[in-house]
Tab-separated table of C-alpha atoms and ligand atoms in Angstrom:
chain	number	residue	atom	x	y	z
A	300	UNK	CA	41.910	-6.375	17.355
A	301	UNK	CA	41.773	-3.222	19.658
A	302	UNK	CA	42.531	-1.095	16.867
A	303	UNK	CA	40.164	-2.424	14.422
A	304	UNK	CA	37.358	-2.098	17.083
A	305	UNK	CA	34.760	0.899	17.076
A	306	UNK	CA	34.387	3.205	20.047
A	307	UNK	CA	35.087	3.484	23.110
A	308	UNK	CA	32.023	3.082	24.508
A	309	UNK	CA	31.841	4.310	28.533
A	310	UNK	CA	29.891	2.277	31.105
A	311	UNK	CA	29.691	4.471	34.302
A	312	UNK	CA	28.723	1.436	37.163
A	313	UNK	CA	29.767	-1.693	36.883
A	314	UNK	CA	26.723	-3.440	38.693
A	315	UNK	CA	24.256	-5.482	37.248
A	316	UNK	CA	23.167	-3.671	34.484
A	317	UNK	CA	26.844	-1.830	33.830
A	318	UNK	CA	27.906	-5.264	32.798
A	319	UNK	CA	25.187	-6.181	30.402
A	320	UNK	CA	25.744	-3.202	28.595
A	321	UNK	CA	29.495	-4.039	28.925
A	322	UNK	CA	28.730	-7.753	27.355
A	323	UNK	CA	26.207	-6.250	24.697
A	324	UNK	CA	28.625	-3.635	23.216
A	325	UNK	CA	31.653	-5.710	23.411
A	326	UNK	CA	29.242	-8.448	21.395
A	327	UNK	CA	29.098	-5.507	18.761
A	328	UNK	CA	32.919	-5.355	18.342
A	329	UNK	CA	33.129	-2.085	20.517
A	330	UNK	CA	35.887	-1.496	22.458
A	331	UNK	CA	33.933	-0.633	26.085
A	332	UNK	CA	35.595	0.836	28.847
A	333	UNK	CA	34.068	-0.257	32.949
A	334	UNK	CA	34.221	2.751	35.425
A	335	UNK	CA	33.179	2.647	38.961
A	336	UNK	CA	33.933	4.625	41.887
A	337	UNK	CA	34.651	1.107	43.499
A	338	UNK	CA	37.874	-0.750	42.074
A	339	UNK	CA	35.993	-3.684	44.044
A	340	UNK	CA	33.419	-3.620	41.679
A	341	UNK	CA	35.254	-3.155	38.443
A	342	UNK	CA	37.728	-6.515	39.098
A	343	UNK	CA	34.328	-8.380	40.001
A	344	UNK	CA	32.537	-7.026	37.290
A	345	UNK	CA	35.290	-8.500	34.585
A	346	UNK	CA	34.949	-11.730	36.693
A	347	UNK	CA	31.584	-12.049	36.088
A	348	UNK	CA	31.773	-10.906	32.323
A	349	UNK	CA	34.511	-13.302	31.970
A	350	UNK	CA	32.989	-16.444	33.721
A	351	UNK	CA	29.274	-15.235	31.769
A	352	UNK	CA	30.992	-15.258	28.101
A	353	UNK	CA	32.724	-18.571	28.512
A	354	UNK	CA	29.342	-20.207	29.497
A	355	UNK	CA	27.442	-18.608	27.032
A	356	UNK	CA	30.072	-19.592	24.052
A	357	UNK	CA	29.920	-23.081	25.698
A	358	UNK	CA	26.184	-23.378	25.057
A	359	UNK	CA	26.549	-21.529	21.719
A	360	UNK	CA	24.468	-18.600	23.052
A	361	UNK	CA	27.285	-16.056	22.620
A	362	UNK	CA	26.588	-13.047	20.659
A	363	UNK	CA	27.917	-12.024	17.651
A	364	UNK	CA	30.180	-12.867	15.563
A	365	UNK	CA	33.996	-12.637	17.903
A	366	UNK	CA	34.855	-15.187	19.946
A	367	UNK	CA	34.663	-14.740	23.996
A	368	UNK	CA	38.063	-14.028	24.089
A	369	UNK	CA	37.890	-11.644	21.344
A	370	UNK	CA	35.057	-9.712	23.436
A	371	UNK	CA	36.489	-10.129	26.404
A	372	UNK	CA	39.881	-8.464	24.532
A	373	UNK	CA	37.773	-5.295	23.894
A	374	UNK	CA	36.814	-4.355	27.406
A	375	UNK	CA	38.949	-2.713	30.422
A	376	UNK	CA	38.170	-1.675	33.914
A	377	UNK	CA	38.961	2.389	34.252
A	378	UNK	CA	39.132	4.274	37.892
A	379	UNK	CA	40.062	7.350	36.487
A	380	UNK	CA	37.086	9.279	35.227
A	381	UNK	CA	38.710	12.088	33.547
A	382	UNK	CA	40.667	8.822	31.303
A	383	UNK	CA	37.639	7.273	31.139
A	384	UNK	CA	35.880	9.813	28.769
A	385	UNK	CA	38.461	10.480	26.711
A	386	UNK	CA	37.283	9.867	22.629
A	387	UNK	CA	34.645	7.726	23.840
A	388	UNK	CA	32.016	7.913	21.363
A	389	UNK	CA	28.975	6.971	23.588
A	390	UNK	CA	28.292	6.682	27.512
A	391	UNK	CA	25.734	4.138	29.551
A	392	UNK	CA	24.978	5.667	32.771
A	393	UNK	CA	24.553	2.860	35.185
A	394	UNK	CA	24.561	3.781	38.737
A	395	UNK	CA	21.920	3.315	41.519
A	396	UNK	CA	18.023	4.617	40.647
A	397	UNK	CA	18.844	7.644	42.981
A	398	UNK	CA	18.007	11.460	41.511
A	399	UNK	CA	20.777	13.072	43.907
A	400	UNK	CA	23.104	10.316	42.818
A	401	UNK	CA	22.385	10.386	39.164
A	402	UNK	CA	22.164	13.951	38.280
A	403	UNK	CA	25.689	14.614	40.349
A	404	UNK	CA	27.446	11.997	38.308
A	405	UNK	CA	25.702	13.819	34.835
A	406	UNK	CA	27.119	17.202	36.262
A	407	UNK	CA	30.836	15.947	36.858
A	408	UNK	CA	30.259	14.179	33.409
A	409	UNK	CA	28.659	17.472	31.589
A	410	UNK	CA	31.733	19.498	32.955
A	411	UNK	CA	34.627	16.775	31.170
A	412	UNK	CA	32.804	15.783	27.453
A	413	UNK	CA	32.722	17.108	23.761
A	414	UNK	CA	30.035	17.739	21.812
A	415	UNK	CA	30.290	14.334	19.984
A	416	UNK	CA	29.205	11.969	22.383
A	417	UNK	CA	26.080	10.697	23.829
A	418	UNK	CA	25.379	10.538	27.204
A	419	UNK	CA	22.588	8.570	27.987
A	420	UNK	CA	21.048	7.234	31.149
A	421	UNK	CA	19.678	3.377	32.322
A	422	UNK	CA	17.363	4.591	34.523
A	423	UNK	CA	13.933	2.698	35.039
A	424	UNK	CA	12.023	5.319	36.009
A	425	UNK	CA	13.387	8.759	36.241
A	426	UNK	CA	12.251	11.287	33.900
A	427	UNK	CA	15.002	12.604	31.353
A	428	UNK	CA	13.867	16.241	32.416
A	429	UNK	CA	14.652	15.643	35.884
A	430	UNK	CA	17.959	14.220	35.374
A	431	UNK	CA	19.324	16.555	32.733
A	432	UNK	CA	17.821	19.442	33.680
A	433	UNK	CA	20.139	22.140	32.858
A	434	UNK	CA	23.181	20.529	31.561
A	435	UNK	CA	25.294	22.501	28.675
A	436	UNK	CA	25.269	19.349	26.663
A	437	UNK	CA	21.881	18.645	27.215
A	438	UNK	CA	21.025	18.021	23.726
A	439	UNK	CA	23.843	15.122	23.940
A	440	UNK	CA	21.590	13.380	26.301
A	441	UNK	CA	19.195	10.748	26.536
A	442	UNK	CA	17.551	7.628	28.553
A	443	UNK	CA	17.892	4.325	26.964
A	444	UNK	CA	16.073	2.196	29.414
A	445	UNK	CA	17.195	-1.594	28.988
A	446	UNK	CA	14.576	-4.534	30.273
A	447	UNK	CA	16.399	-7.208	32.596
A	448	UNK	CA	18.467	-9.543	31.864
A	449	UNK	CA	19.480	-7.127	28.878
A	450	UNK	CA	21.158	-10.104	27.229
A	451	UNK	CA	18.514	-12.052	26.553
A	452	UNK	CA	15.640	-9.313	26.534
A	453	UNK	CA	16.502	-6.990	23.463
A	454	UNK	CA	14.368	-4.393	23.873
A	455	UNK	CA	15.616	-1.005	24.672
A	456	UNK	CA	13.530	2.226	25.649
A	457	UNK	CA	14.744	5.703	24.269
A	458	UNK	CA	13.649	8.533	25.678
A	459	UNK	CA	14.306	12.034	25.397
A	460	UNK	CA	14.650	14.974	27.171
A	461	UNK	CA	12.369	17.786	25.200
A	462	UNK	CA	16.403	19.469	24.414
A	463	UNK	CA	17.423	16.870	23.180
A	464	UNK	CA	18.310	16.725	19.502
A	465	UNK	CA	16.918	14.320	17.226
A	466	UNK	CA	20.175	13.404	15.639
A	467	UNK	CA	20.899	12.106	19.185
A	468	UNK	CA	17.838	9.791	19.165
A	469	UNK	CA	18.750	9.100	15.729
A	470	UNK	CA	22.932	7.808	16.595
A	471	UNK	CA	21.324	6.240	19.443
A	472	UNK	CA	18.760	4.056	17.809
A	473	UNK	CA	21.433	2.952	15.376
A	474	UNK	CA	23.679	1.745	18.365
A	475	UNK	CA	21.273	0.038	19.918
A	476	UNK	CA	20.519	-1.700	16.679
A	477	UNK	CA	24.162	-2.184	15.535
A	478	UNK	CA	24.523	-4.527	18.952
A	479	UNK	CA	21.208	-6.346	18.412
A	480	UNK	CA	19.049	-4.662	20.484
A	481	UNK	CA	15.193	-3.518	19.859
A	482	UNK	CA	15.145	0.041	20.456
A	483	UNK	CA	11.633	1.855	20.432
A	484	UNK	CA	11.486	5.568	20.436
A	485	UNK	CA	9.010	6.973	22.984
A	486	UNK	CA	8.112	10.169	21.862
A	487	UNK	CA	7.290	11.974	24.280
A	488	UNK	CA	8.823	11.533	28.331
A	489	UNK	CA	5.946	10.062	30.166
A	490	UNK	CA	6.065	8.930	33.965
A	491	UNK	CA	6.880	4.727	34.174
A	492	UNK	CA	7.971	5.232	30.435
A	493	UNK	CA	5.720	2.358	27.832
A	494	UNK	CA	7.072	-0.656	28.971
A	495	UNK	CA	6.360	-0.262	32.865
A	496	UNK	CA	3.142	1.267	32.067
A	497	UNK	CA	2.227	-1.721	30.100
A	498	UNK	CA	3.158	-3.737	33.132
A	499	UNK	CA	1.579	-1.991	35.647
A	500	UNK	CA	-2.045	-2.177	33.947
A	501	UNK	CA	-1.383	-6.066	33.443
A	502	UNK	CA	-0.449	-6.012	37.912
A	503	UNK	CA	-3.288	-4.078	38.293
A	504	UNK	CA	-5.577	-6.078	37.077
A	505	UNK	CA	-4.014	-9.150	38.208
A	506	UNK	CA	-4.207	-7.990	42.148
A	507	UNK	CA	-7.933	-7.000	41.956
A	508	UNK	CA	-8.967	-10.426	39.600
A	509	UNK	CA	-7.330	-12.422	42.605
A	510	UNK	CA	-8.660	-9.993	45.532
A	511	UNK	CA	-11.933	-10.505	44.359
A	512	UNK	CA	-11.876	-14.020	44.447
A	513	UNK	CA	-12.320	-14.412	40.644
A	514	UNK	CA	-9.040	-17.149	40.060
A	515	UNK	CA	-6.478	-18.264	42.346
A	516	UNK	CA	-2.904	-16.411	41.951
A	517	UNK	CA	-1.329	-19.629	40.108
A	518	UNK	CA	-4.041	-19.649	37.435
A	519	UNK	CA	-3.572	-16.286	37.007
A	520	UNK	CA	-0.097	-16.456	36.126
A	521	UNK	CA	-0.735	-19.077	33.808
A	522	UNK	CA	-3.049	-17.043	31.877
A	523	UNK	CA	-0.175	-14.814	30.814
A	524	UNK	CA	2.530	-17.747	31.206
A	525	UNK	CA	0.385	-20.617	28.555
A	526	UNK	CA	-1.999	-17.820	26.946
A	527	UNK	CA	-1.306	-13.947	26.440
A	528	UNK	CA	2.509	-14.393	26.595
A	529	UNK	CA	2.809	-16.751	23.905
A	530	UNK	CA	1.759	-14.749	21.093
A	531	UNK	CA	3.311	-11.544	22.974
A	532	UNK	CA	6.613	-12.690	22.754
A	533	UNK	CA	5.776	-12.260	18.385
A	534	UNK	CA	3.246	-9.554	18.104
A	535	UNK	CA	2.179	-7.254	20.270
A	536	UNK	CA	-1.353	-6.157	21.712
A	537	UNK	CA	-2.356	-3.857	18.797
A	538	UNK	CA	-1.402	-6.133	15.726
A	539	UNK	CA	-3.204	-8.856	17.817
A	540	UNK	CA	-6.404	-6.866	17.116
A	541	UNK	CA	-5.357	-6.628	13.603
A	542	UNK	CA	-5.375	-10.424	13.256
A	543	UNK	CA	-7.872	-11.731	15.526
A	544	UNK	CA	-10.919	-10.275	13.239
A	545	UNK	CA	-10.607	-9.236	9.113
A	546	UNK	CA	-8.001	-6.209	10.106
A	547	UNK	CA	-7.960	-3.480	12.458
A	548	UNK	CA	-11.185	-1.526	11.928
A	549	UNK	CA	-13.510	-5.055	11.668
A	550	UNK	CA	-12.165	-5.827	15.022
A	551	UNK	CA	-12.593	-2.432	16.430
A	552	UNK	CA	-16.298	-2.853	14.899
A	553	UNK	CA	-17.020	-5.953	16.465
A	554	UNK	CA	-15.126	-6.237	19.676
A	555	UNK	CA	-14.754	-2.058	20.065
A	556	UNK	CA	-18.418	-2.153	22.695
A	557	UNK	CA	-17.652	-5.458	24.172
A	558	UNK	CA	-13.842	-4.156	25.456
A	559	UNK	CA	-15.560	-0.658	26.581
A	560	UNK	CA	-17.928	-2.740	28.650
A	561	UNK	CA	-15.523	-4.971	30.154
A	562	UNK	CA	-13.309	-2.459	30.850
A	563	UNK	CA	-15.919	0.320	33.103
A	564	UNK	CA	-15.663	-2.281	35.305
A	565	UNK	CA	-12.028	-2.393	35.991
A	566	UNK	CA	-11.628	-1.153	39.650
A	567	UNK	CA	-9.355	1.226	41.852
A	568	UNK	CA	-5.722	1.106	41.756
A	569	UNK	CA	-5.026	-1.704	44.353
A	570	UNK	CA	-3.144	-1.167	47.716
A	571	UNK	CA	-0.876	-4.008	47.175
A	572	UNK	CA	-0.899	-4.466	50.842
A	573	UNK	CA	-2.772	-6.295	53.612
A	574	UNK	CA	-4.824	-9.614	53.014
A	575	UNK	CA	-4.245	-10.067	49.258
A	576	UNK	CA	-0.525	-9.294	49.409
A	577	UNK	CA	-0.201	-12.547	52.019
A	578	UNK	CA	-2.479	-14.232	49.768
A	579	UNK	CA	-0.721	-13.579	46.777
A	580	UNK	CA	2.618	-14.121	48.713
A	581	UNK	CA	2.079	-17.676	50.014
A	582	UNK	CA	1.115	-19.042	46.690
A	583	UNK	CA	3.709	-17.909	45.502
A	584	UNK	CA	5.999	-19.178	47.766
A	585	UNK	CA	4.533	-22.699	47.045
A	586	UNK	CA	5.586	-22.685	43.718
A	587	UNK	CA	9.278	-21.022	44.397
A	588	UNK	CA	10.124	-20.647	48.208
A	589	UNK	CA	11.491	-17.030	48.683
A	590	UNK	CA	15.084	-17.719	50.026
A	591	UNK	CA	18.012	-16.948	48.160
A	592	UNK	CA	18.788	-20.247	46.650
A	593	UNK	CA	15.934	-21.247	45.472
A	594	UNK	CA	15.043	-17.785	44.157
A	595	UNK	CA	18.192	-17.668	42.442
A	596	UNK	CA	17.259	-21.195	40.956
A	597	UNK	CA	13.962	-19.577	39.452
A	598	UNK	CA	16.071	-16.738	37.784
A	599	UNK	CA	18.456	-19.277	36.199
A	600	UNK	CA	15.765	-21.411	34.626
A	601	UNK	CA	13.882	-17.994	33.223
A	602	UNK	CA	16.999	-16.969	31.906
A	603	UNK	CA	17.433	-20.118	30.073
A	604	UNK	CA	14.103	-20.058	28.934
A	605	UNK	CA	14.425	-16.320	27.629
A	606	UNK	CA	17.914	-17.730	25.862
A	607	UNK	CA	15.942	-20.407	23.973
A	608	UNK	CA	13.309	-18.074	23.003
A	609	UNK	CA	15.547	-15.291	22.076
A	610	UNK	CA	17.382	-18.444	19.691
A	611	UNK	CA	13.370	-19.512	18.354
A	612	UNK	CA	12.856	-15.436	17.449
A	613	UNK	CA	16.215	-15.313	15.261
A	614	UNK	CA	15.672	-18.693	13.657
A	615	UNK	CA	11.572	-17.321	12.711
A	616	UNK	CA	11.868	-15.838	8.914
A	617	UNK	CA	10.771	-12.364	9.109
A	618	UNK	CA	7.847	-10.942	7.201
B	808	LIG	P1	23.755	-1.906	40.862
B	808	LIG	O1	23.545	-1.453	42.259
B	808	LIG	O2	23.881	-3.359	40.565
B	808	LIG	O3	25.075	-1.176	40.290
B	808	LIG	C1	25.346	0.199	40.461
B	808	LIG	C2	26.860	0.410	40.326
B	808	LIG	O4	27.100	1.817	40.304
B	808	LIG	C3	27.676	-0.173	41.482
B	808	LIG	O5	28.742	-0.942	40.962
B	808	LIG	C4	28.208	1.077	42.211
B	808	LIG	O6	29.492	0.879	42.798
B	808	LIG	C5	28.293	2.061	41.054
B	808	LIG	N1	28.301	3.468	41.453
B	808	LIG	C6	27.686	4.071	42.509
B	808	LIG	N2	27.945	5.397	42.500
B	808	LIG	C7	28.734	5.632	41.419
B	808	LIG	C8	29.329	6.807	40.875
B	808	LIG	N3	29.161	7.994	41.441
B	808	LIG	N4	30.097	6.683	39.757
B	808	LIG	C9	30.282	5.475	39.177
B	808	LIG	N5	29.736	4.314	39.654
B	808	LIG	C10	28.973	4.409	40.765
B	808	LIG	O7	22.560	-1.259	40.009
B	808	LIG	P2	21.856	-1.844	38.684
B	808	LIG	O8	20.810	-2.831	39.044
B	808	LIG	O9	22.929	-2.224	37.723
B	808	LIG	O10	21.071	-0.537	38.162
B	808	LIG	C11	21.735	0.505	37.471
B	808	LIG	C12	20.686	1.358	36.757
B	808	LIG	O11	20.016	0.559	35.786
B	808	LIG	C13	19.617	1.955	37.660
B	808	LIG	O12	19.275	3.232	37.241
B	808	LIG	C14	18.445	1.005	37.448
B	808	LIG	O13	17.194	1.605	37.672
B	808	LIG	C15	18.621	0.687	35.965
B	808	LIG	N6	17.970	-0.557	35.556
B	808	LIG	C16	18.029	-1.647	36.373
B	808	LIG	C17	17.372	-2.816	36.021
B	808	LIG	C18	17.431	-4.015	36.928
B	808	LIG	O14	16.597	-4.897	36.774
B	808	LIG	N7	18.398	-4.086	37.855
B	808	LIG	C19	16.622	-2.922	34.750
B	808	LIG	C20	16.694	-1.721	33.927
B	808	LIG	C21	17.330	-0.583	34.344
């Protein structure tokens, strides 16, 4: 099995996201190796993995096409860093959002590689030219920025530094595609990258439409939960346009004054603080109180949900 296997792929951090990645590759038939500077972390990290796979083979949710034990075959837990990187083909960066943190670990990493791999970051947020800035390999790197819980959310952000070479975008797309994941290139490095952006306009709005008095913070959510999100989760904002009058330019023609109006009088960016936050807070905490349990309740059920819709999206034919 092991020899048969592509890679080694390199997950730097075994935490939450380290182990996705772990899961995703290892779905892919690559042979992943699990470094963290805490052995703690790597034995609970296989736990996990191992306890995760067996559920998710139980319900028939696994992915690909090798059994749990076959995936769970492929990956080991490394301490030795040096080891670690040795002919590994590709490697996830997954330690703490911290810039000190991050571009120390790409350093020590810079100083031990080839000039075949890519090294390529999970950040959420930090720009590629801050975190490579400087490296030898630097057109080796990249950010491929996954959306939580990887797993069951495909997409996959790639973002590059301006050194970086396009074949690395290029091997990097194909990974990402090769283990069933959505990557979309942004083009250019851009502060919050696409996706957050995105979100952050949809927040935005949502904070001053329930500051203002205008709907309650439940209804709100069910605007996006039982309207916008529905069709979201198969075509996106732009194609929406497309279909909702006879193509593109007819909507732009018809709606293109309408959505100018509506949107001069969009307000300032809100404070997310004071009366609203409580507001916002308590009816919140109606729907799922904000203790651990019951928290960690909520997360299960959305991840089930995102399971079942991830299952829908493969069954749909594709046009
Ligand atoms: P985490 O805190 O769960 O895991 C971080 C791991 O890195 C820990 O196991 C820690 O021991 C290890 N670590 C710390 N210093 C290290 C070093 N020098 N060398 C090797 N390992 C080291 O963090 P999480 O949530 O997995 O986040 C990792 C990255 O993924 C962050 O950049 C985060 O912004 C990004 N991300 C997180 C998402 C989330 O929802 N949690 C979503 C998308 C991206």
């Amino acid at each position: 099995m092991a020899t048969s296997a592509a890679g080694p792929v390199l997950i730097v951090g075994s935490g939450l996201i380290g182990r996705s990645w772990a899961m995703l590759f290892a779905s892919g038939g690559f042979r992943v190796k699990l470094f963290d500077i805490e052995q703690q972390q790597i034995t609970n990290a296989l736990e996990n993995i191992r306890k995760d796979m067996k559920l998710l083979e139980q319900s028939s949710s696994l992915k690909g096409s090798l059994s749990a034990e076959q995936q769970l075959f492929l990956i080991t837990g490394c301490s030795n860093i040096q080891e670690a990187v040795e002919g590994a083909i590709h490697i996830q960066e997954c330690v703490p959002e911290d810039l000190e943190l991050k571009k120390k670990v790409f350093a020590q990493l810079d100083g031990i590689i080839g000039d075949d791999v890519v090294l390529s970051s999970s950040t959420s947020c930090l720009l590629p030219s801050q975190l490579f800035a400087g490296l030898v390999h630097v057109k080796q790197c990249i950010v491929a920025h996954p959306v939580n819980p990887p797993y069951y959310v495909p997409l996959v952000e790639l973002v590059p530094h301006p050194e970086t070479a396009p074949v690395t975008v290029d091997r990097t797309h194909a990974l990402m595609q090769k283990i069933g994941q959505s990557p979309v290139r942004v083009l250019k490095e851009v502060d919050g990258f696409v996706l957050n952006r995105l979100q952050y306009a949809v927040i935005s709005e949502a904070w001053r439409l329930v500051q203002e008095g205008i709907v309650s913070p439940s209804d709100l959510d069910l605007v996006m939960s039982h309207g916008l999100g529905l069709r979201y989760a198969f075509i996106g904002p732009l194609e929406t346009m497309h279909l909702n009058a006879e193509g593109m330019l007819s909507y732009c023609d018809r709606y293109g004054e309408s959505m100018k109006h509506v949107l001069k009088t969009f307000g300032p960016i809100p404070e997310f603080s004071g009366a609203t936050v409580e507001k916002v807070h308590q009816a919140m905490c109606v729907k799922v109180p904000d203790d651990p349990e019951h928290l960690a309740a909520r997360r299960q059920w959305r991840d089930q949900c995102l399971m079942r819709l991830a299952k829908l999206k493969s069954q749909m034919p594709s046009q």
